[in-house]
Amino acid sequence: MKLSKPLIYTKEPISRWIKDMDTKSFSSSESQSQSQRHNVPYIHKVGIPPKQDLLKEFKTTVKETLFSDDPLRPFKDQPKSRQFMLGLQAIFPILEWGRSYTLKKFRGDLISGLTIASLCIPQDIGYSKLAFLPPQYGLYSSFVPPLIYAFMGSSRDIAIGPVAVVSLLLGTLLQNEFDPVNNANEYRRLAFTATFFAGITQATLGVLRLGFLIDFLSHAAVVGFMGGAAITIALQQLKGFLGIKHFTKKTDIISVMKSVFGSVDHGWNWQTIVIGASFLFFLLSAKYLGKKNKKLFWVPAIAPLISVILSTVFVYISHADKEGVAIVKHIEKGINPPSVNEIYFSGENLLKGFRIGIVAGMIALTEAVAIGRTFASMKDYQVDGNKEMIALGTMNVVGSMTSCYVATGSFSRSAVNFMAGCQTAVSNIVMSLVVFLTLKFLTPLFEYTPNAILSSIIISAVIGLIDYEAAILIWKIDKFDFVACLGAFLGVVFASVEIGLLIAVAISFAKILLQVTRPRTAILGRIPMTSVYRNIQQYPEASKVPGVLITRVDSAIYFSNSNYIKERILRWLTEEDDHLRKTYQPRIQFLIIEMSPVTDIDTSGIHAFEELYRSLVKRDVQLVLANPGRLVIDKLYASGFPDLIGENKIFLTVADAVLTCSPKIGQEV
């Protein structure tokens, strides 16, 4: 291979080339043969897309935004009868997978259904206390909603019922409006109203295909919120765990600690503490055993029910309730009574229920969709997010009319359901039937169940929500994400659940705004012995092209960031010129903007480019664009911008632009 002679750059070749710039053709439409005749590499012209029909373009945009999964594709070229059946299957997926349901699948669903039922019954009684509702309402919420979901949901693994975080959130927001003891009737009615509107919110998002809205709550914010909520829930359980009768209604850690230690002398009950601590140790040991040996998944699943049975028998035999050990007492027997007449459909309480319902519904939806996607990826099948929202919304609307409060997917139960070998949503039906039998015949047996055991069950359940490994990983990957995680966590722990949620949403939006308004830009250099141009910070060996500044904008250019991008590019240019002046090198005479990452541009962006061009003219610097995308080039031509800078200043690649602006470098490559 013959190596080219080293190049010595002086001001003369560049200035001479600049002088000839106006007479030399930049047009990339010359034929390839003519280029070869003059020994100049062929430069391909940037394609100008044909004019799009406005209506067609609008339809395409709407389709990609709201119907990216093309839900009507199965209906094409099908007879009317088949389309009707497909429509029913879209609403009720059970009609699709039910046709291939077998006895083998039922065996798996039966075992997993019975297993999660043994877990859900004690959890439901405990979670209802978090929502400040009588214990039967937790059981009601694991009877009707799972049945509805089994017919309408698309996840095979998710287990439906009340969950700790939503119960705490609902209880916190509801008691801000009504006292759950002194105004029990109004409190219960507001709970049903909030549940109704939570369902309406979820179903509406699904019908309008707006599920992407829940993605605005970042993963980091959710990790922080869940961790903070877990600690808050655990702290709230100290009332039952320690046997304290008079406990603060506030949820922040400072108020709770004051209430706990302020009751040391007269409020703590040692018998309650012994019961709670003993069974908490048992539950955590069972959980550890199940984690170490996956085959023993059933041990932590049935441990809560065993704890309830043993502790109930112990209290009944020893009469510990006479010694101050608080017990569940009466649980209403029978299935869900109708509650349509208890929902507020008018008055100021309607607005209160609407506001609380939206918040609770969104959090419940975020948790359920995340759980559904997690287990679907493990089994390699797809979960339709919009169908999930409609199913969750429908079950909560129906639930609000049958004395249920907000239900969603439970991570602990879904994990047990998955490990128990569930095959379809029939496991939810099995669980629901077990809860039905419990409500019908077994609720009197829970009368002597100590509150301490329910507190222990909830504490052991929520410990898994503190995902410190995810927090460490977030810190390693993205420090700003960690700020969102920490902000949400501290907001929940030191203020309240709603403040923590507000901080989580605010920081998530702040990150989006920061990324939109302050996009990343970079200076590019040529990788040695190639015609590839990359970020000089990522590739320190990349060399700059004398007399040429190559920049890249890593974002769409909109009104929110166009001015910043213009100023950032000019600042790059000023800094580079200052450096060249100090080192006696040729000044910058060409500014090349790599447009590959720029997916879109609006009128503000084009106006900013026009201002940039005028600023460059005053500096005697020529503006060159490289590889603008279809949408961008279409808008640039519509605005007449190529006529302003010259069509011969728009190139397919950075290499083509450099080859034309600095021929010696191109020849070296």
XYZ file of C-alpha atoms in Angstrom, residues 13-22 587 589-590 620 622 661:
16
model
C -4.587 26.398 0.421
C -7.719 27.085 2.452
C -7.922 30.752 1.538
C -7.365 29.889 -2.115
C -10.100 27.270 -1.895
C -12.466 29.717 -0.241
C -11.821 32.187 -3.036
C -12.884 29.568 -5.556
C -15.898 28.450 -3.476
C -18.427 30.507 -5.382
C -9.507 30.012 11.635
C -14.348 28.802 7.864
C -16.933 26.013 7.683
C -17.376 34.825 7.414
C -20.245 29.010 5.894
C -15.090 21.764 2.215
